Short mmCIF file of C-alpha atoms and ligand atoms in Angstrom, two decimals:
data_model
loop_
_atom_site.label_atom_id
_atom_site.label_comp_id
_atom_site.label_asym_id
_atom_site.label_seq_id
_atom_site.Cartn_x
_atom_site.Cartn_y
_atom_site.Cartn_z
CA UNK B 4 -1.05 24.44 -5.61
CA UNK B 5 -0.90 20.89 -6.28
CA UNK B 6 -3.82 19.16 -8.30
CA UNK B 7 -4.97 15.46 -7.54
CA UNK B 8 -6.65 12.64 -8.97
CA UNK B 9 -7.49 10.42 -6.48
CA UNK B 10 -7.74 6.35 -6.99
CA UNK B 11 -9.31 4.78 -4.47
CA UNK B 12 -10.59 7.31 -2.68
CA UNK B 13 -13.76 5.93 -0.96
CA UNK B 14 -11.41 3.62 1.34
CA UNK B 15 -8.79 4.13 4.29
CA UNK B 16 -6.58 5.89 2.41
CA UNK B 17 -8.30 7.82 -0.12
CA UNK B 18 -10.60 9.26 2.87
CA UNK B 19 -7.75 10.47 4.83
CA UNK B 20 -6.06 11.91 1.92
CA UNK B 21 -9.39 13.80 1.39
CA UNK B 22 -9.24 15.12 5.46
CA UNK B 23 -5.80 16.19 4.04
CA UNK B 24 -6.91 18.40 1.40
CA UNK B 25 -9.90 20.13 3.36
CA UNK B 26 -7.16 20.86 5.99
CA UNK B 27 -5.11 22.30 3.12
CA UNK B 28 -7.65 24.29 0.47
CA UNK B 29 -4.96 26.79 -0.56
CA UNK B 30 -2.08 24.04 -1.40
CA UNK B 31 -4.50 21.33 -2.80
CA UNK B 32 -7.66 20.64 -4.72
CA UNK B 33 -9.50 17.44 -6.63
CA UNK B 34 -9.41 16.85 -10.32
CA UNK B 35 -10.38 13.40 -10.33
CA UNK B 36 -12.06 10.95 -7.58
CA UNK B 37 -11.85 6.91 -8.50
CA UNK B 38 -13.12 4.40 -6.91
CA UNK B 39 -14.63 0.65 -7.12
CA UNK B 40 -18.21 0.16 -6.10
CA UNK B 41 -19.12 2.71 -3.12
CA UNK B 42 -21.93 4.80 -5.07
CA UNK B 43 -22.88 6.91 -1.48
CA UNK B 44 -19.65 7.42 -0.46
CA UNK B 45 -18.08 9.08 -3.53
CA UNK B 46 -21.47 11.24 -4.13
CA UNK B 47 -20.90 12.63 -1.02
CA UNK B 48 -17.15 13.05 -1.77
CA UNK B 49 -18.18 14.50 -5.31
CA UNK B 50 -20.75 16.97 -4.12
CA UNK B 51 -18.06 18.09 -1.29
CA UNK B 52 -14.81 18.28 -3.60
CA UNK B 53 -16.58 18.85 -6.74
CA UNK B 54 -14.11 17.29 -8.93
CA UNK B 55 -14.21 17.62 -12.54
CA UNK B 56 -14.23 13.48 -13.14
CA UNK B 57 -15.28 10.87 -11.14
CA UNK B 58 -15.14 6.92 -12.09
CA UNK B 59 -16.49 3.28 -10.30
CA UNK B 60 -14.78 0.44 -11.69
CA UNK B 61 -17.83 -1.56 -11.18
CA UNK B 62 -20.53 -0.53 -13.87
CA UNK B 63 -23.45 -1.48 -12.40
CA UNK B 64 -22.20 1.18 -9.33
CA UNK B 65 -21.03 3.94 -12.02
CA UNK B 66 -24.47 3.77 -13.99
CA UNK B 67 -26.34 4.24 -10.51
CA UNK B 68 -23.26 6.65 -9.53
CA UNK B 69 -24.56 8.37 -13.08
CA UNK B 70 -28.30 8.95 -12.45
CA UNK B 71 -27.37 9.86 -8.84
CA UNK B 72 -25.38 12.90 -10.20
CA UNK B 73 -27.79 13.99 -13.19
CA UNK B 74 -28.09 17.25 -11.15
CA UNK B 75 -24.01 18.16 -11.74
CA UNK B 76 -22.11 18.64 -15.10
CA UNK B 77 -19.60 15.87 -13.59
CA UNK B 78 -18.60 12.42 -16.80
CA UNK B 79 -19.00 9.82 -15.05
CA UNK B 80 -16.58 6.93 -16.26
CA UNK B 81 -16.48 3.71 -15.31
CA UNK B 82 -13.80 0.63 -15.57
CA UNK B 83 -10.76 0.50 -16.26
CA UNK B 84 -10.98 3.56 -19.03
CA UNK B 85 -12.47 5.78 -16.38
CA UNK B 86 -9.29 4.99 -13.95
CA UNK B 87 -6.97 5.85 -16.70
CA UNK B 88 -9.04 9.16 -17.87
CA UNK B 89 -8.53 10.39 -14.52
CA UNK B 90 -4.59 9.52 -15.07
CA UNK B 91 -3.51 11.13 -17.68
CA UNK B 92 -5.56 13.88 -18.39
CA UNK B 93 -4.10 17.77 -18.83
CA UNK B 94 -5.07 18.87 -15.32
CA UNK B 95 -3.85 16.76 -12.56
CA UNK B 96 0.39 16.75 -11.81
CA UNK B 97 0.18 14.48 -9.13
CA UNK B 98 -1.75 10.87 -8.93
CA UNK B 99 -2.52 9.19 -5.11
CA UNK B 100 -2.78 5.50 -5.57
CA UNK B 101 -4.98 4.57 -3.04
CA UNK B 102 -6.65 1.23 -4.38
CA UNK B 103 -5.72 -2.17 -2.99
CA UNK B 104 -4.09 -4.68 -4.59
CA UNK B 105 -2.45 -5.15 -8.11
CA UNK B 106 -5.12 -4.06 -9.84
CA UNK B 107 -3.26 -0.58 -9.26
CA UNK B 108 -0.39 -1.09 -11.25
CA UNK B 109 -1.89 -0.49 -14.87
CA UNK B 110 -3.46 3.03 -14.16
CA UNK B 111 0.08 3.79 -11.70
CA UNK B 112 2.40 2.75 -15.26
CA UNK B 113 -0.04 4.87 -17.44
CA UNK B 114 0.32 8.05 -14.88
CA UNK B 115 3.87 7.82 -15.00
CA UNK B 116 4.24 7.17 -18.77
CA UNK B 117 1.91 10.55 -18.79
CA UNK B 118 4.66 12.18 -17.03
CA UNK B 119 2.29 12.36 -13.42
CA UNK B 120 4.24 12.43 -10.51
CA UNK B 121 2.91 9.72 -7.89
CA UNK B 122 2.06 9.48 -3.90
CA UNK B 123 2.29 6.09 -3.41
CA UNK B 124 -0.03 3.91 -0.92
CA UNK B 125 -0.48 1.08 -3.33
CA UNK B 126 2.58 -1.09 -2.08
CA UNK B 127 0.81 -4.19 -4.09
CA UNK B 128 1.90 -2.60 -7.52
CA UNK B 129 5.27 -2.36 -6.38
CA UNK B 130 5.36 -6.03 -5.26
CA UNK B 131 4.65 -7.08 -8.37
CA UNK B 132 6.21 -4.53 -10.87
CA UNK B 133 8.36 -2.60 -8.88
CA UNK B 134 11.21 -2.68 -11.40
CA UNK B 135 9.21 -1.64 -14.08
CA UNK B 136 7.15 0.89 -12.24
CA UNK B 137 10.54 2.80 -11.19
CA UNK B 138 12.33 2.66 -14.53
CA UNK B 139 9.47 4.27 -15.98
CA UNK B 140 9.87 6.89 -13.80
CA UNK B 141 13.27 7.64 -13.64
CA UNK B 142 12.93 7.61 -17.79
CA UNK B 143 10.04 9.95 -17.24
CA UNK B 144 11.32 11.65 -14.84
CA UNK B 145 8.79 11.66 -12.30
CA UNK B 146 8.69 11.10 -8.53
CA UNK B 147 7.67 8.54 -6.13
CA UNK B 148 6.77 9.71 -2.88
CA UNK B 149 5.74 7.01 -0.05
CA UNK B 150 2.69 7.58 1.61
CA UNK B 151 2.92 3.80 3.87
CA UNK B 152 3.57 4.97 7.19
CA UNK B 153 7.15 2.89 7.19
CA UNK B 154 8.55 4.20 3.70
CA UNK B 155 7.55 8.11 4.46
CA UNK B 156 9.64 7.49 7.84
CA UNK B 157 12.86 6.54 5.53
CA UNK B 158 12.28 9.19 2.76
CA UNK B 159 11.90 11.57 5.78
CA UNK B 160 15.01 10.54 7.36
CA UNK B 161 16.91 10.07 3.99
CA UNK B 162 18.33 13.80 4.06
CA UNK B 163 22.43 12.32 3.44
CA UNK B 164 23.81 11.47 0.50
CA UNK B 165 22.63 8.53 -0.68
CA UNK B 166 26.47 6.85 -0.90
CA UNK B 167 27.14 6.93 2.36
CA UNK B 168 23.33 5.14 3.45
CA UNK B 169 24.40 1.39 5.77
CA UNK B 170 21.12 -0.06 6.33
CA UNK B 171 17.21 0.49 6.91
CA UNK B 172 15.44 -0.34 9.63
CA UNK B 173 11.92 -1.02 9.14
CA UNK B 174 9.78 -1.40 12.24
CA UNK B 175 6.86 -3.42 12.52
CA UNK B 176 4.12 -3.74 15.35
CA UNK B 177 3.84 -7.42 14.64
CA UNK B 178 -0.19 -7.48 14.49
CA UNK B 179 -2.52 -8.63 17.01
CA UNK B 180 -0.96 -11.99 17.43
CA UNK B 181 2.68 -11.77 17.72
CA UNK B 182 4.08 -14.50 20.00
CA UNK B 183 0.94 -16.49 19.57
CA UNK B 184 1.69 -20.57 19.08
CA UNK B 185 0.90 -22.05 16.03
CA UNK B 186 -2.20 -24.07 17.33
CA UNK B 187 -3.51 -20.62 18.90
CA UNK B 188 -3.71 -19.49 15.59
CA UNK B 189 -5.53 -22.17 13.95
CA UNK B 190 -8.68 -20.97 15.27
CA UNK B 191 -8.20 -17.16 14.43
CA UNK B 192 -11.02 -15.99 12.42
CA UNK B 193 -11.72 -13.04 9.78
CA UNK B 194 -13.46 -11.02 12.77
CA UNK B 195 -10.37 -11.83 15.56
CA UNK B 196 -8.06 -10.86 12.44
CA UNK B 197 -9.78 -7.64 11.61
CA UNK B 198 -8.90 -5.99 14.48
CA UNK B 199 -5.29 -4.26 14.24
CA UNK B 200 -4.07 -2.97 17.55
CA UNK B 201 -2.70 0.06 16.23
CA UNK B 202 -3.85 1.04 13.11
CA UNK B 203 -7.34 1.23 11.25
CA UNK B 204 -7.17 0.59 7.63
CA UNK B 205 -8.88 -1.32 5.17
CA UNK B 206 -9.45 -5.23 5.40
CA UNK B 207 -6.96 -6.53 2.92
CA UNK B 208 -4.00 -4.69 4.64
CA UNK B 209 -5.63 -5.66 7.92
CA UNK B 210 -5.52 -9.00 7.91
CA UNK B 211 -1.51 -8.46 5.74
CA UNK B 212 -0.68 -6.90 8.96
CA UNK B 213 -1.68 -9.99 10.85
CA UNK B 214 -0.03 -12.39 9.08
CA UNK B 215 3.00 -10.28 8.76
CA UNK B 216 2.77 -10.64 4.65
CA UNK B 217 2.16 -6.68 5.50
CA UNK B 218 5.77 -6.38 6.36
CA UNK B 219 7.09 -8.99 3.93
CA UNK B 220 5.37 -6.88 0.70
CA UNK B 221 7.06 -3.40 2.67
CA UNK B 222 10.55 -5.05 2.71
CA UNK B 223 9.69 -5.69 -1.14
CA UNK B 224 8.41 -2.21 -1.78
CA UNK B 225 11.72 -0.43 0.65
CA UNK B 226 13.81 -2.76 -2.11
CA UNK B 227 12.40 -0.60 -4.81
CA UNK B 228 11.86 2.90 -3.61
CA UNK B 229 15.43 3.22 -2.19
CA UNK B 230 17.26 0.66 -4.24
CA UNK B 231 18.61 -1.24 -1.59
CA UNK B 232 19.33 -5.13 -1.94
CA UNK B 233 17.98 -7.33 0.77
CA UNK B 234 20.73 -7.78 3.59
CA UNK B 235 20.74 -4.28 4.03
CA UNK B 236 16.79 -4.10 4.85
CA UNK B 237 15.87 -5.32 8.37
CA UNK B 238 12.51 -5.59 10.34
CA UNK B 239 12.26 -5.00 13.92
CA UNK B 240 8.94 -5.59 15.93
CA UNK B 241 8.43 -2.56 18.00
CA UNK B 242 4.58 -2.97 19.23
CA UNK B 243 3.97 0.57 19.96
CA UNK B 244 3.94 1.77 16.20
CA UNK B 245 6.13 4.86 17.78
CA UNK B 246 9.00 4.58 15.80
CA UNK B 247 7.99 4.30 12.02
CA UNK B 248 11.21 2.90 10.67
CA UNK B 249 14.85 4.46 10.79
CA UNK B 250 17.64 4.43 8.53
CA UNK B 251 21.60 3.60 9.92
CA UNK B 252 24.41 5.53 7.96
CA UNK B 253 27.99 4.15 7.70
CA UNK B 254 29.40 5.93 10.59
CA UNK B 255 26.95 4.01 12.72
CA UNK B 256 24.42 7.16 13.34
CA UNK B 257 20.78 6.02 13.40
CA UNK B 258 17.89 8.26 12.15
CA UNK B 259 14.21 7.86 13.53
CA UNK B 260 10.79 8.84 12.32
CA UNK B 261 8.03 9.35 14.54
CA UNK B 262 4.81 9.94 14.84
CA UNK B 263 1.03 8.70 16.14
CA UNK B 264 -0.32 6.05 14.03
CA UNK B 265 -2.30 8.51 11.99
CA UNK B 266 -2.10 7.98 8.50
CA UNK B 267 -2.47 11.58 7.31
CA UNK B 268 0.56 12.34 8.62
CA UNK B 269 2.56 10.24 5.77
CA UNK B 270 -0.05 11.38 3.40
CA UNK B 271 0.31 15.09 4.09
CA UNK B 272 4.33 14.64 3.90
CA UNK B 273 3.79 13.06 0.12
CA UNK B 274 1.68 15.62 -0.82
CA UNK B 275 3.93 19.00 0.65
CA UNK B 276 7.19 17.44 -0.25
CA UNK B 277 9.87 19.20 -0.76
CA UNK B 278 8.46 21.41 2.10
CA UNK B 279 6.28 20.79 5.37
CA UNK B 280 2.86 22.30 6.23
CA UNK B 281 1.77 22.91 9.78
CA UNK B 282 -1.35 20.49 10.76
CA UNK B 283 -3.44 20.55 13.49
CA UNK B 284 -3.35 16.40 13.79
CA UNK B 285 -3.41 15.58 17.54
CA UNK B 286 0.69 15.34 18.67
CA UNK B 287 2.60 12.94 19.82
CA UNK B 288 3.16 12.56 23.59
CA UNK B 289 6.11 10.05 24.69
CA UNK B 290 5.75 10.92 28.42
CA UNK B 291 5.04 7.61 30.15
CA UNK B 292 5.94 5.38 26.94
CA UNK B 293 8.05 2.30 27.15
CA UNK B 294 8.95 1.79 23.40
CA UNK B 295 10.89 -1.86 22.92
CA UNK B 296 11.62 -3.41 20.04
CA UNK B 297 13.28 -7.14 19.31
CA UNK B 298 14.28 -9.07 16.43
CA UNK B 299 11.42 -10.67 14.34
CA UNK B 300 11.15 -14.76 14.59
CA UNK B 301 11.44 -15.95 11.26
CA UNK B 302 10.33 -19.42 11.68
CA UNK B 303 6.47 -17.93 13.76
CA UNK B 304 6.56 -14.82 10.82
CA UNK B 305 6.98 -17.87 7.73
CA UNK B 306 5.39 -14.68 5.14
CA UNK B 307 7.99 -12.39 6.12
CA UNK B 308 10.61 -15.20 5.51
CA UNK B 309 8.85 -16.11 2.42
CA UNK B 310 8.90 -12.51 0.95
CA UNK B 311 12.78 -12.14 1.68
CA UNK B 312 13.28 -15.49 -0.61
CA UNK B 313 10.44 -14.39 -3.01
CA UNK B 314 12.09 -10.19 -3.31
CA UNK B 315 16.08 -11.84 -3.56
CA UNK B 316 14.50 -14.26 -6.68
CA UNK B 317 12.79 -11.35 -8.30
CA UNK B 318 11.38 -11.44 -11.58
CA UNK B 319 7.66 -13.13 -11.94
CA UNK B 320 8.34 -14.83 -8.77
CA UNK B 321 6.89 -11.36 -6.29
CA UNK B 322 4.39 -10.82 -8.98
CA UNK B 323 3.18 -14.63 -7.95
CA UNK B 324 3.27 -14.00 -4.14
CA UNK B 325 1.23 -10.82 -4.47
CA UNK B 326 -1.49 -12.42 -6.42
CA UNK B 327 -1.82 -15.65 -4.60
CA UNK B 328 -2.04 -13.47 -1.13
CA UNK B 329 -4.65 -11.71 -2.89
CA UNK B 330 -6.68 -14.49 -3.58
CA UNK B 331 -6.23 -16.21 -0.02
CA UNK B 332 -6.91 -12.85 1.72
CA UNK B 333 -10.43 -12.64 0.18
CA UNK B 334 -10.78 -16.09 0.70
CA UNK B 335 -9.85 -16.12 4.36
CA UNK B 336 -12.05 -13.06 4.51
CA UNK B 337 -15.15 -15.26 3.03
CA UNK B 338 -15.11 -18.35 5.32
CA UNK B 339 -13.37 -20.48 2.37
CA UNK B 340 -10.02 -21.54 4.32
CA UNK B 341 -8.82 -21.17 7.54
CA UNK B 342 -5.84 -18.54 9.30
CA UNK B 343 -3.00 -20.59 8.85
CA UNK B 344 -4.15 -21.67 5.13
CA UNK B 345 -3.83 -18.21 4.01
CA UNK B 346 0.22 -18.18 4.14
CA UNK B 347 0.57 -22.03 3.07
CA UNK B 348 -1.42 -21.41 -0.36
CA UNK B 349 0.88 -18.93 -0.98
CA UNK B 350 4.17 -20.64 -0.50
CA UNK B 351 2.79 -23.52 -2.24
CA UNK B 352 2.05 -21.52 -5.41
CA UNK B 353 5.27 -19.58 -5.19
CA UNK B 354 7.23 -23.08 -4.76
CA UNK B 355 5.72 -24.56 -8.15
CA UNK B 356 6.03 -21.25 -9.98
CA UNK B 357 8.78 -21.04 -12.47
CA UNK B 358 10.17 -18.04 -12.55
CA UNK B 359 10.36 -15.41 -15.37
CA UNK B 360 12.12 -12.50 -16.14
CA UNK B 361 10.02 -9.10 -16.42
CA UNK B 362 10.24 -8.13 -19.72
CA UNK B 363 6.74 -5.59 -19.81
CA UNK B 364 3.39 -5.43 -18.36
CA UNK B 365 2.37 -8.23 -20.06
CA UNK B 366 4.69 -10.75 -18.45
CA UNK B 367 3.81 -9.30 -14.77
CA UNK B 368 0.02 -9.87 -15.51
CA UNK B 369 0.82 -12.94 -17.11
CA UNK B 370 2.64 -14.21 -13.62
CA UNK B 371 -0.12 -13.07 -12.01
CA UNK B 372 -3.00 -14.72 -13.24
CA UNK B 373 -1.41 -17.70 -13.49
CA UNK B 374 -0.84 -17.40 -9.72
CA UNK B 375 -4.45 -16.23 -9.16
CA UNK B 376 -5.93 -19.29 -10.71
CA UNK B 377 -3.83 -21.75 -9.15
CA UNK B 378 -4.36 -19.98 -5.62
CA UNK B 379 -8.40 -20.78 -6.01
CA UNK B 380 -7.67 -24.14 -7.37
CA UNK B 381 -5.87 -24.82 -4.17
CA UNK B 382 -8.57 -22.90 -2.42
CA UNK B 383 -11.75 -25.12 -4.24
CA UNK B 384 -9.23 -28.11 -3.16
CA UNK B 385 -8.72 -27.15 0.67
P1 NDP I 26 -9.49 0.08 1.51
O1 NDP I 26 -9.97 -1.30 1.32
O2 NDP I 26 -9.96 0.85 2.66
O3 NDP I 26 -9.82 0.93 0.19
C1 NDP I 26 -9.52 0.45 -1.09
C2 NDP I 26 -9.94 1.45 -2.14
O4 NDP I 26 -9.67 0.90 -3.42
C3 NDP I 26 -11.43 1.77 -2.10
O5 NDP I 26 -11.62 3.08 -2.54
C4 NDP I 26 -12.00 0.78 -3.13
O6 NDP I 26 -13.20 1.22 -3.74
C5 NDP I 26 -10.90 0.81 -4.16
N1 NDP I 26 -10.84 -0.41 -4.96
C6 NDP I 26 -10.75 -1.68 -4.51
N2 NDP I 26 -10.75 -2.54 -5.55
C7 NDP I 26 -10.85 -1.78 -6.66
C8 NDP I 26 -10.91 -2.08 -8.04
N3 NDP I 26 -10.86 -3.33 -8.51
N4 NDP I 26 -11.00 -1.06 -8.90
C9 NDP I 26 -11.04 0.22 -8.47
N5 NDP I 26 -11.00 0.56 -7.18
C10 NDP I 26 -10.91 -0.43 -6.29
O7 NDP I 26 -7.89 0.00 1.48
P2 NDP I 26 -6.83 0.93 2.20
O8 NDP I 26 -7.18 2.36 2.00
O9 NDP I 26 -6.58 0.44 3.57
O10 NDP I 26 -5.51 0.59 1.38
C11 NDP I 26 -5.28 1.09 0.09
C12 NDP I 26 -3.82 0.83 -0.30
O11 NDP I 26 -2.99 1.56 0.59
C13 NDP I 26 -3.41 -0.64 -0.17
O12 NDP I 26 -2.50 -0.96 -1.17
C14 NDP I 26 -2.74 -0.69 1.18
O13 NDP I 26 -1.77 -1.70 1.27
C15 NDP I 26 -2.09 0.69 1.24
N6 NDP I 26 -1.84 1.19 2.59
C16 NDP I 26 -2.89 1.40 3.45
C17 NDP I 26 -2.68 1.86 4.73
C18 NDP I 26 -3.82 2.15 5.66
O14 NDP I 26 -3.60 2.67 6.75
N7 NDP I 26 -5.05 1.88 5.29
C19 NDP I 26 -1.31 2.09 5.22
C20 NDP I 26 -0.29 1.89 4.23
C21 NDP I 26 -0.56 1.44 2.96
P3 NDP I 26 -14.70 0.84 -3.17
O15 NDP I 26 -14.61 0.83 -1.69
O16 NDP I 26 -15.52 1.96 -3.72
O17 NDP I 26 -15.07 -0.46 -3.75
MG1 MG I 27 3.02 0.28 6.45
#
């Protein structure tokens, strides 16, 4: 029996893991459900899972979140305290990051440093403190088990010793407008860019996937889980979403995952490791399919050529890319600059950042904030 707190779980990813533990009662239950401001959705998740701690990080949502539950003998928490509470408390062994964006990475070190063992959807706190986050853990001793859909497919196919590992190969559908030219994409808007042909999932990591900054911050986060330097991680774009990344061994032997694009797949797999449970997720059917796949264009994918430069620099410098992406997602998302503007404030931050070794925490969210202000300056000056 494994027990969970839960961060994030009123989005993509924390719902799904949630379908995961009703379809497993005897192997999983809730300690702890976190989230940021969805008051209806995590009452409903509360009164179903009954956990014995739930926080909002927003405190106008937890105090309505509060009066909502007056009937159940549930704390209510809210912030950043309430995250951590439902981190390092006695009860739960293993943590699911589910939130978006760097804003995971103080409640993911905290887990760890409470000796928590960690599934792993959060790929933005391993962007920006991935070196940190996994020497914690190897101090501490605990694992990291992938829950993206691309880093489940390597740890699933990493069953050799590690010595004898040549390359991974990291597949990538490419988004809804691979091979479009650049004046196509000028006009692209938040509602064109919402719309991933394969995959539903929240918007941040939507509109990632469309400008391929997705794969870029995946390349960044295979870097760190498998400790592999950059020439030996590639990206192919296989549109189908089939194939969810293989790894190539020395003697030249190739091992695939695959799988429907159903995230609780990858979820499930982080949360049975070391063993496998039977699901009853619809199966995969490759009668009929035509799976291709073809060498990325670096020059029409500039984020994915940006995050190979930015992950090869290292220190501050992938702390910098992840916030200003953050900032010029939302404000993409908001009407405040256009597609193509989205990529460009981010390279232009990174280019006038001057990089930093990581020393702690502090110097990551140092790095960051400094690349989060200078991102909306650009932004107020677009
Ligand atoms: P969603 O936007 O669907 O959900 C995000 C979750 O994080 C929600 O529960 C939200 O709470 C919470 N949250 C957001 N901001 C804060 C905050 N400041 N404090 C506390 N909680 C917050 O995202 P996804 O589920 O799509 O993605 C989650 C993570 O998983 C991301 O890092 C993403 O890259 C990664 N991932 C997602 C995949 C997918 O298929 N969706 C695939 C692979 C990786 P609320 O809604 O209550 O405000
Ligand atoms: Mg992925």
């Amino acid at each position: 029996m494994k027990t969970l707190s839960i961060l994030g779980s009123t989005g993509s990813i924390g719902t799904q893991t949630l379908d995961v533990v009703r379809e497993n009662p005897d192997q999983l239950r809730v300690y702890a459900l976190a989230a940021g401001s969805n008051v209806d959705k995590i009452e409903q998740q509360v009164r179903e899972f009954k956990p014995q701690r739930v926080a909002l990080m927003n405190e106008e949502a937890a105090e309505e979140l509060k009066s909502r539950l007056s009937d159940l003998p549930i704390p209510v928490e809210q912030g950043m305290k309430g995250m951590i509470s439902a981190v390092t408390a006695d009860e739960p062994d293993t943590i699911v990051t589910a939130i978006s964006g760097r804003i995971g990475l103080e409640p993911t070190l905290t887990a760890l440093n409470a000796g928590k063992n960690i599934a792993l959807a959060n790929k933005e706190t391993l962007v920006a403190g991935g070196d940190l986050v996994m020497e914690t853990a190897r101090k501490l001793g605990c694992s990291i088990i992938p829950v993206d859909s691309e880093h489940s497919a390597i740890f699933q196919c990493l069953e050799e010793p590690k010595g004898t590992l040549d390359k991974l190969l990291i597949t990538a559908s490419g988004g809804p407008f691979l091979g479009w030219p650049h004046e196509k994409l000028k006009g692209v808007t938040p509602e064109m860019a919402l719309k991933h042909p394969n995959w539903s999932m929240g918007a941040k990591i939507t509109i990632d996937s469309a400008t391929m900054m997705n794969k870029g911050l995946e390349v960044i986060e295979a870097h760190h889980l498998f400790g592999l330097n950059y020439d030996k991680i590639e990206v192919l774009i296989h549109p189908q979403s089939v194939v969810h990344s293989m790894v190539q061994y020395q003697d030249g032997s190739v091992l695939a995952q695959l799988g429907r694009p159903d995230m609780r797949l990858p979820i499930q797999y982080a949360l049975s490791y070391p063993t496998r449970w039977p699901s009853s997720f619809e199966r995969l059917d490759l009668r009929g399919k035509t799976l291709t796949f073809q060498e990325p264009n670096l020059q029409e994918t500039p984020a994915l050529a940006l995050a190979y430069e930015v992950g090869r620099r290292g220190g501050t410098l992938p702390a910098v890319m992840n916030a200003a992406n953050e900032v010029s997602v939302y404000a993409f998302l908001e009407g405040k600059i256009g597609y193509l503007q989205i990529v460009e404030i981010v390279e232009a931050v990174c280019q006038e950042h001057e990089v930093l070794d990581i020393t702690d925490l502090e110097s990551i969210l140092e790095a960051d904030e400094w690349a989060r202000k200078r991102a909306k300056e650009r932004i107020i000056n677009s």
